[in-house]
Coordinates of C-alpha atoms and ligand atoms in Angstrom, one line a residue:
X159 CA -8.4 -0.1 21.6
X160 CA -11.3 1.6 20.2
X161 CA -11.6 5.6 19.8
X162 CA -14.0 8.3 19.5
X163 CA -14.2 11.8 18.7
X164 CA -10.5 12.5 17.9
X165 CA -10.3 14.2 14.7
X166 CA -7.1 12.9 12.3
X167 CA -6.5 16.8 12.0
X168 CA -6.3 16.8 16.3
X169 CA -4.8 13.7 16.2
X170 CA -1.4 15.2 14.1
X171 CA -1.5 18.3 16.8
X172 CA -0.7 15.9 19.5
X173 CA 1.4 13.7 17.4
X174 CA 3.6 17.0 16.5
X175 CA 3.1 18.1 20.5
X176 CA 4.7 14.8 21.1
X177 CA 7.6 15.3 18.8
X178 CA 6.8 12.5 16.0
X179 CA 5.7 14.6 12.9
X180 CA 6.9 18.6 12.2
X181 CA 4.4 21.2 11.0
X182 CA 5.4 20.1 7.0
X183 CA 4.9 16.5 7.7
X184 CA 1.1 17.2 9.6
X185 CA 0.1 19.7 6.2
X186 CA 1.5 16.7 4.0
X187 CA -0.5 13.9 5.5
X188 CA -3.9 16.8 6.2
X189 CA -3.3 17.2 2.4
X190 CA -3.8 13.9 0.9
X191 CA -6.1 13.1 3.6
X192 CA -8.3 15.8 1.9
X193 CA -7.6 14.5 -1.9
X194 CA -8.6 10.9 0.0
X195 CA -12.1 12.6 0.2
X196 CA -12.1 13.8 -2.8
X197 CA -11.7 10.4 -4.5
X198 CA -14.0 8.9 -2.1
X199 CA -16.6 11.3 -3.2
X200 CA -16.0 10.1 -7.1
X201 CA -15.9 6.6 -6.1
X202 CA -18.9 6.7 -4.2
X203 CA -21.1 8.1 -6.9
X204 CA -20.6 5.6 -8.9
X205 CA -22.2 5.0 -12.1
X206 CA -24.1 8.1 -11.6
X207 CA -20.9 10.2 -11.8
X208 CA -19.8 8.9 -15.2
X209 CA -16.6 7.7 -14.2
X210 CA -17.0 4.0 -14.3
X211 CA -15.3 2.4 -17.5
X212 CA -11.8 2.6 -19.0
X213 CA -10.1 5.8 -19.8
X214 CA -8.9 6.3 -22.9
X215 CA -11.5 7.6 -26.3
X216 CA -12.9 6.4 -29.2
X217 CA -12.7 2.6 -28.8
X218 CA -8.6 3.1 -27.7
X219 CA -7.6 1.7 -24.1
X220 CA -5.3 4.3 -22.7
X221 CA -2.3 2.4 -20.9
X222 CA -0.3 3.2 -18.0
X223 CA 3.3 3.0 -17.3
X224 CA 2.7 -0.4 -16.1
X225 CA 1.2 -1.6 -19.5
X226 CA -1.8 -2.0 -17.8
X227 CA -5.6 -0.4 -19.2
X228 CA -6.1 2.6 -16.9
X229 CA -9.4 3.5 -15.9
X230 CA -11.2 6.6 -15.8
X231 CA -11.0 6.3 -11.8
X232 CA -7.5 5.8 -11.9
X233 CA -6.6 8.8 -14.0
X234 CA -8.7 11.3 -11.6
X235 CA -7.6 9.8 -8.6
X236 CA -3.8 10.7 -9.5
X237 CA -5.4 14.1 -11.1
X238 CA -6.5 14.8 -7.9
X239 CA -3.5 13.8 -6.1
X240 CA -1.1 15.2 -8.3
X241 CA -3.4 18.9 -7.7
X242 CA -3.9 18.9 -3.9
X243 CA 0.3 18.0 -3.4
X244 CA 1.5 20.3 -5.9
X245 CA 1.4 24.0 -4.2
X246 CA 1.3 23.0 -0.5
X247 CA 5.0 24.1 0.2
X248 CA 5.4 20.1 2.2
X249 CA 6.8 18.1 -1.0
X250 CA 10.3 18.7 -2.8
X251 CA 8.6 16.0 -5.4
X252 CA 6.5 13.2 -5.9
X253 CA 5.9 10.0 -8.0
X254 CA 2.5 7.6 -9.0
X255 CA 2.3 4.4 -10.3
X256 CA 0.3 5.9 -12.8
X257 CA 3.2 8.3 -14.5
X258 CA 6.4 7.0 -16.1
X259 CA 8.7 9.2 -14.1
X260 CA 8.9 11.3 -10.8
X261 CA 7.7 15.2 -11.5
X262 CA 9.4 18.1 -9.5
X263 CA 7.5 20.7 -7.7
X264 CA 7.0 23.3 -10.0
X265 CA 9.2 26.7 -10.0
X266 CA 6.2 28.5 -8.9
X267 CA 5.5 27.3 -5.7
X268 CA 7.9 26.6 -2.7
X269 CA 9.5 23.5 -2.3
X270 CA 9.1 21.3 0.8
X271 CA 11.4 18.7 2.3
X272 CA 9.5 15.2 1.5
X273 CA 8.8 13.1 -1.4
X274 CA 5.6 11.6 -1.9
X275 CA 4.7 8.3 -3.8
X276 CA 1.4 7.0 -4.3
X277 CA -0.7 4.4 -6.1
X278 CA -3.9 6.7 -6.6
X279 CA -6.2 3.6 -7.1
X280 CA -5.2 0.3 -6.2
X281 CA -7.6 -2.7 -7.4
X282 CA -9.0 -0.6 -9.7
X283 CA -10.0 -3.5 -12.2
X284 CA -12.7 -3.8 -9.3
X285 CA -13.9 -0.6 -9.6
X286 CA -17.0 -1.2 -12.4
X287 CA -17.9 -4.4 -10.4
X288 CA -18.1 -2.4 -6.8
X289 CA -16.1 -3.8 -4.8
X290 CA -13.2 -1.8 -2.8
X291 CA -10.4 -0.1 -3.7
X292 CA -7.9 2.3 -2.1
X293 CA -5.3 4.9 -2.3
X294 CA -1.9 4.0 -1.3
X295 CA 1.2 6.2 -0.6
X296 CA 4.5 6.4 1.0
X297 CA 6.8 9.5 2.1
X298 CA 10.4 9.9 2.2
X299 CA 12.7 13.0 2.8
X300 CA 14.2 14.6 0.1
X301 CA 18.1 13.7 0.5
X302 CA 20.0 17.0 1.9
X303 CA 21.2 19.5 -0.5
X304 CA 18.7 18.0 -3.6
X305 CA 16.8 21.1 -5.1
X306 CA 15.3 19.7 -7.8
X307 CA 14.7 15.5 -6.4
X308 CA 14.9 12.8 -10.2
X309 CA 13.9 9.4 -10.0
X310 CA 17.2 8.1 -8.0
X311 CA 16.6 10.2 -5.1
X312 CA 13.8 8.1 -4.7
X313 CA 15.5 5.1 -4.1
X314 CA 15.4 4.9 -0.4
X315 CA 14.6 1.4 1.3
X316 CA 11.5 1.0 2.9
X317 CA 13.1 1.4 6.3
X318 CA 13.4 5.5 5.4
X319 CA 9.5 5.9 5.2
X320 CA 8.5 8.8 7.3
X321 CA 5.0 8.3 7.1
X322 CA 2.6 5.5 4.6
X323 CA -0.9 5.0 5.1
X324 CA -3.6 4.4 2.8
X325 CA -7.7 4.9 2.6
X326 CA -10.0 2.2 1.6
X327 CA -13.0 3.1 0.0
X328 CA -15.4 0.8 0.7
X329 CA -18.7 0.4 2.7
X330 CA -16.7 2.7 4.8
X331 CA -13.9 5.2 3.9
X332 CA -11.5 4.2 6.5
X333 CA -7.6 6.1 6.3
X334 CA -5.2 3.5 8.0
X335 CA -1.6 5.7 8.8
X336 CA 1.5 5.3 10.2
X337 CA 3.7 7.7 10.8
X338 CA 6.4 5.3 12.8
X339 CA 4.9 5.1 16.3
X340 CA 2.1 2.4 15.7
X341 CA -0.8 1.9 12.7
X342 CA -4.1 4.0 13.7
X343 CA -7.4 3.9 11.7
X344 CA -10.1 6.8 11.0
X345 CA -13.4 6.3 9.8
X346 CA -15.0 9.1 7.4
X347 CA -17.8 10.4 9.2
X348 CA -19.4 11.4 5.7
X349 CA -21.7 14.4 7.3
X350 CA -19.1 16.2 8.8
X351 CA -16.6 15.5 6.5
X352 CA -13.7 14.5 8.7
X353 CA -11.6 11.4 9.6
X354 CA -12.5 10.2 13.1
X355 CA -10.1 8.3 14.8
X356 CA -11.9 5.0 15.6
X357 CA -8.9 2.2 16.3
X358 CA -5.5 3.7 17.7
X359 CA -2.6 0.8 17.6
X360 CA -4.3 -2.2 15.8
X361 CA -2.4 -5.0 16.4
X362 CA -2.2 -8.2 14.0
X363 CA -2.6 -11.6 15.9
X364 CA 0.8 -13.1 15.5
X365 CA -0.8 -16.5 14.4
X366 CA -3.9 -17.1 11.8
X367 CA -6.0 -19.6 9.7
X368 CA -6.4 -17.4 6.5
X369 CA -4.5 -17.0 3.5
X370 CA -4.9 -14.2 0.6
X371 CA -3.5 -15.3 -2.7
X372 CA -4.8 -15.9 -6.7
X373 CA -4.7 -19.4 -6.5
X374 CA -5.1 -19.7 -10.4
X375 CA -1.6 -19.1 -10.2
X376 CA -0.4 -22.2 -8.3
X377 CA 1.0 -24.4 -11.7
X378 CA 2.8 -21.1 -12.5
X379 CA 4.8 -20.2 -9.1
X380 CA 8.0 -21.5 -7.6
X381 CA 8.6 -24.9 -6.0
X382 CA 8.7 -23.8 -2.5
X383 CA 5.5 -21.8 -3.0
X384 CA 4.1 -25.1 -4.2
X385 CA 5.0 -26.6 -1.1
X386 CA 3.7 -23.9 1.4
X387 CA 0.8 -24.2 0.1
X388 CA 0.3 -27.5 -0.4
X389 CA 0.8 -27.7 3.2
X390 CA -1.3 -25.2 3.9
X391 CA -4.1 -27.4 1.9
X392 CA -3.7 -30.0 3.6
X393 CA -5.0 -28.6 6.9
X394 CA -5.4 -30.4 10.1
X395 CA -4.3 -33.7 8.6
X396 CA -1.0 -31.8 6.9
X397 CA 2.6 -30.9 8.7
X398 CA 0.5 -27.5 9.9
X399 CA -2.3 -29.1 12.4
X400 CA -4.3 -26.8 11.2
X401 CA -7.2 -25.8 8.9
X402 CA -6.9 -22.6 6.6
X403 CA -9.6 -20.8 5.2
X404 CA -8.7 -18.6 2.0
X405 CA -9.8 -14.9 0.9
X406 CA -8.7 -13.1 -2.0
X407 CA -10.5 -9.7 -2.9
X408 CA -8.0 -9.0 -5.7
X409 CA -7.5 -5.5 -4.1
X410 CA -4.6 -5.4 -1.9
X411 CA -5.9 -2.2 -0.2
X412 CA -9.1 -4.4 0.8
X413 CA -6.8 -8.0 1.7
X414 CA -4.6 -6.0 3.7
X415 CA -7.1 -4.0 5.9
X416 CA -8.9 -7.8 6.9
X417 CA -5.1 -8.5 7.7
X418 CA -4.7 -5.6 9.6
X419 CA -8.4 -6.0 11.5
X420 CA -8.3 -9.8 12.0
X421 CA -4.8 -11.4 10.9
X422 CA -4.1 -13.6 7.8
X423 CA -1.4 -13.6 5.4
X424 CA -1.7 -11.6 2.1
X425 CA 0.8 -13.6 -0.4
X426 CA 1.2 -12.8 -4.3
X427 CA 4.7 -14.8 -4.7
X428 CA 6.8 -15.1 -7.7
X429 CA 5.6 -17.0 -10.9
X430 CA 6.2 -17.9 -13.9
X431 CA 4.3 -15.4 -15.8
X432 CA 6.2 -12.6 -13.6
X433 CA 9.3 -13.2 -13.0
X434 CA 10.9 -11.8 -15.7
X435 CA 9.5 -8.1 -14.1
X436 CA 10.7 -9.3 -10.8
X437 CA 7.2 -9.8 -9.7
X438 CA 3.6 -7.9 -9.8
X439 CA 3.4 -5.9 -6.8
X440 CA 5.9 -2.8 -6.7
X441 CA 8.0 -2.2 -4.2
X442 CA 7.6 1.6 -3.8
X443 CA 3.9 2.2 -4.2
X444 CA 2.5 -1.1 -3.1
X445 CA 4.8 -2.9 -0.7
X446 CA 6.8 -1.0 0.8
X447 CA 3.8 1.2 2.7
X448 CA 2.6 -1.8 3.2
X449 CA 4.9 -3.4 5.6
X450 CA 5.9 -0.5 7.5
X451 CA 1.9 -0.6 8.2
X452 CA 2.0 -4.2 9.0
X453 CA 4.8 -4.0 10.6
X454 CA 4.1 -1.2 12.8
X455 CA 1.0 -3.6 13.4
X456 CA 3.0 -6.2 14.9
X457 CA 3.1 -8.0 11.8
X458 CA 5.8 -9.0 9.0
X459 CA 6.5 -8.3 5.3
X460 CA 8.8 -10.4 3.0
X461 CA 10.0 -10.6 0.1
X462 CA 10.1 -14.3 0.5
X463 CA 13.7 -14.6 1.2
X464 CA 14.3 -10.8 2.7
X465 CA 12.3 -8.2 4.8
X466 CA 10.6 -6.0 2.7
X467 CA 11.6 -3.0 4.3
X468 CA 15.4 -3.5 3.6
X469 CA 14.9 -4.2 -0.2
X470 CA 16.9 -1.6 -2.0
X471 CA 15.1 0.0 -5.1
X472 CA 16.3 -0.4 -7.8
X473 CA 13.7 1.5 -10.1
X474 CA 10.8 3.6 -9.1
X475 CA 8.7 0.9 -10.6
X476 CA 10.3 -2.0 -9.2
X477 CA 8.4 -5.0 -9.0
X478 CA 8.9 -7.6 -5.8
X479 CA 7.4 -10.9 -4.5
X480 CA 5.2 -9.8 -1.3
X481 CA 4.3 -12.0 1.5
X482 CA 2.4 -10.0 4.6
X483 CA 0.5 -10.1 7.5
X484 CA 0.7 -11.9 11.0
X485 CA 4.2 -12.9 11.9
X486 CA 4.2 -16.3 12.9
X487 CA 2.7 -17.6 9.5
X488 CA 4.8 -15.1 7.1
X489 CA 7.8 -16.7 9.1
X490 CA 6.3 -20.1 7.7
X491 CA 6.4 -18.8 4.3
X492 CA 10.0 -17.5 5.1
X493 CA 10.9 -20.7 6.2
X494 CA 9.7 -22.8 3.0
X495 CA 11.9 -20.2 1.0
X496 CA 15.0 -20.9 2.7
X497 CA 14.8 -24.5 3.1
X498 CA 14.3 -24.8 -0.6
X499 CA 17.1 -22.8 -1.2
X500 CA 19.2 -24.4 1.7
X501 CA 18.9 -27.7 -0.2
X502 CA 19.2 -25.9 -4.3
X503 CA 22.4 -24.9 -3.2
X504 CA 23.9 -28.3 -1.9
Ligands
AFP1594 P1 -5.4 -3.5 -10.4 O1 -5.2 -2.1 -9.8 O2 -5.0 -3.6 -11.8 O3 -6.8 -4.0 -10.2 O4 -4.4 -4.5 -9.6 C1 -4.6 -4.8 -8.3 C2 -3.4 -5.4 -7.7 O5 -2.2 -4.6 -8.0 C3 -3.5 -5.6 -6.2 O6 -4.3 -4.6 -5.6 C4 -4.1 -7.0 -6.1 O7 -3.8 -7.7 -4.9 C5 -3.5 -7.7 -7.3 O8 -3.2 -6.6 -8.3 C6 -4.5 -8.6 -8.0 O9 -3.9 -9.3 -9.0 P2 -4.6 -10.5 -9.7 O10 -5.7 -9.9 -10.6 O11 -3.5 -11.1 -10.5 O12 -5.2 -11.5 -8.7

């Protein structure tokens, strides 16, 4: 169903009228809505705001946590994050993908019951080449009695999200949000400045014909991978009856709104090259809002061989094998995972 002329500010009234946020919950989500705009302003400049290129001076690549280059749009984005959360009196702490370890509120402002986590600029290696990228976070409440919340408080399953969501910032700014009763979308209407409600409940068709994955992976990923696939591949000749058309944007924000607007799976499975970490995606910034989206779509997320959502963390930057997207087919995937391992183990 298509909306108009709902604000995402009048949208929280009624969702707090109708019981399913409190007051701190409404300021939290209206507060990195308005840091969403913010970054969407510096995106959308461009190479006229000087913020293309790596971060980092005099010929030296500053690296993130993750050991990966950061950009100079990453390190604003979580700038600007890390300043709109930090005096609101709605957080007890939060955590990036782009910093080594969670950060308290500080003493001087009042401390609120939720912990956010955010990846300020996903895709960002797209960023000088103009194609989209997004914000993505996740909240959780701060565990009762925890003044002052470290990295294990953190480490809630997916299943405790309160709220995820996250804004794409392409040839719209669109904010897709959850807050546990169905995944609604807001456009930016750019002249007035706020986020119009334009799809409430999307839904993701439980069956599709398109897969998301780096295929320049495929010699390095497990057998049953392989063998998905493969069969996939195949198409209407193949065990699936069907043909499958491929996309791969290389920014999950971007592969998992098409998901979320037309169905598809998004897949970046194990391999050989990350396994060791345990994967590439992480589980708290990445995944995890992810699937409570998707699923609150109608859809699924797996780890391949669990449901996202009930992976326990075991690290704020945790890394997982992520398969997402329209049930029927991540239930293929699923289904290629056990049978493999149904058969490794006899
Ligand atoms: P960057 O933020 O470094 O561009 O990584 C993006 C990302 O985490 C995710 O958004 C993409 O789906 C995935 O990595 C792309 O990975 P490959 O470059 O290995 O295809």
């Amino acid at each position: 169903m298509t909306s108009s002329n709902i604000s995402l500010t009048q949208f929280l009234i009624e969702e707090q009228r109708a019981g399913r946020v409190n007051p701190q919950l409404r300021l939290l989500i209206e507060v990195v809505s308005r840091a969403c705009k913010r970054i969407s302003i510096a995106v959308g400049k461009g190479a006229l705001g000087g913020v293309l290129g790596d971060a980092g001076s005099a010929g030296e690549a500053s690296i993130n946590v993750q050991g990966e280059a950061q950009k100079k749009l990453d390190v604003l984005s979580n700038e600007i994050l890390l300043e709109a959360n930090a005096w609101g009196g709605h957080l007890a702490g939060l955590a990036s993908e782009e910093m080594d370890t969670s950060q308290p509120i500080p003493d001087k402002y009042p401390r609120g019951n939720y912990l956010l986590m955010f990846d300020p600029l996903d895709g960002s290696s797209n960023i000088d080449v103009n194609i989209s990228v997004g914000t993505i976070f996740s909240v959780l409440r701060c565990p009762d009695g925890v003044e002052q919340p470290r990295d294990e408080h953190y480490l809630q399953p997916g299943t405790e999200q309160v709220a995820a969501g996250y804004c794409t910032y392409g040839p719209s700014t669109m904010l897709v949000l959850t807050v546990g009763h169905g995944t609604h979308a807001f456009t930016l209407d750019r002249e007035v400045g706020s986020f119009v409600l334009t799809t409430r409940g999307m839904r993701i068709p439980e069956d599709t014909k398109e897969f998301a994955v780096n295929m320049s992976n495929q010699r390095f990923w497990e057998a049953p991978m392989q063998a998905y696939v493969g069969d996939l591949l195949k198409g209407s000749e193949g065990p699936r009856g069907k043909d499958f058309n491929m996309r791969w944007v290389a920014s999950m924000v971007a592969d998992v709104h098409r998901i979320l607007t037309r169905g598809g799976i998004f897949s970046y499975p194990l391999d050989s090259k990350c396994a060791a970490k345990g994967g590439k995606l992480r589980l708290m910034y990445e995944a995890n809002p992810m699937s409570l989206l998707v699923e609150q779509a109608g859809g699924a997320a797996s780890t391949g061989r669990m449901r996202m959502l009930e992976v326990q963390p075991t690290g704020l930057h945790m890394r997982v094998p992520v398969f997402m997207g329209s049930k029927g087919e991540v239930e293929a995937a699923v289904r290629y995972h056990q049978a493999h391992d149904a058969n490794a183990a006899n």
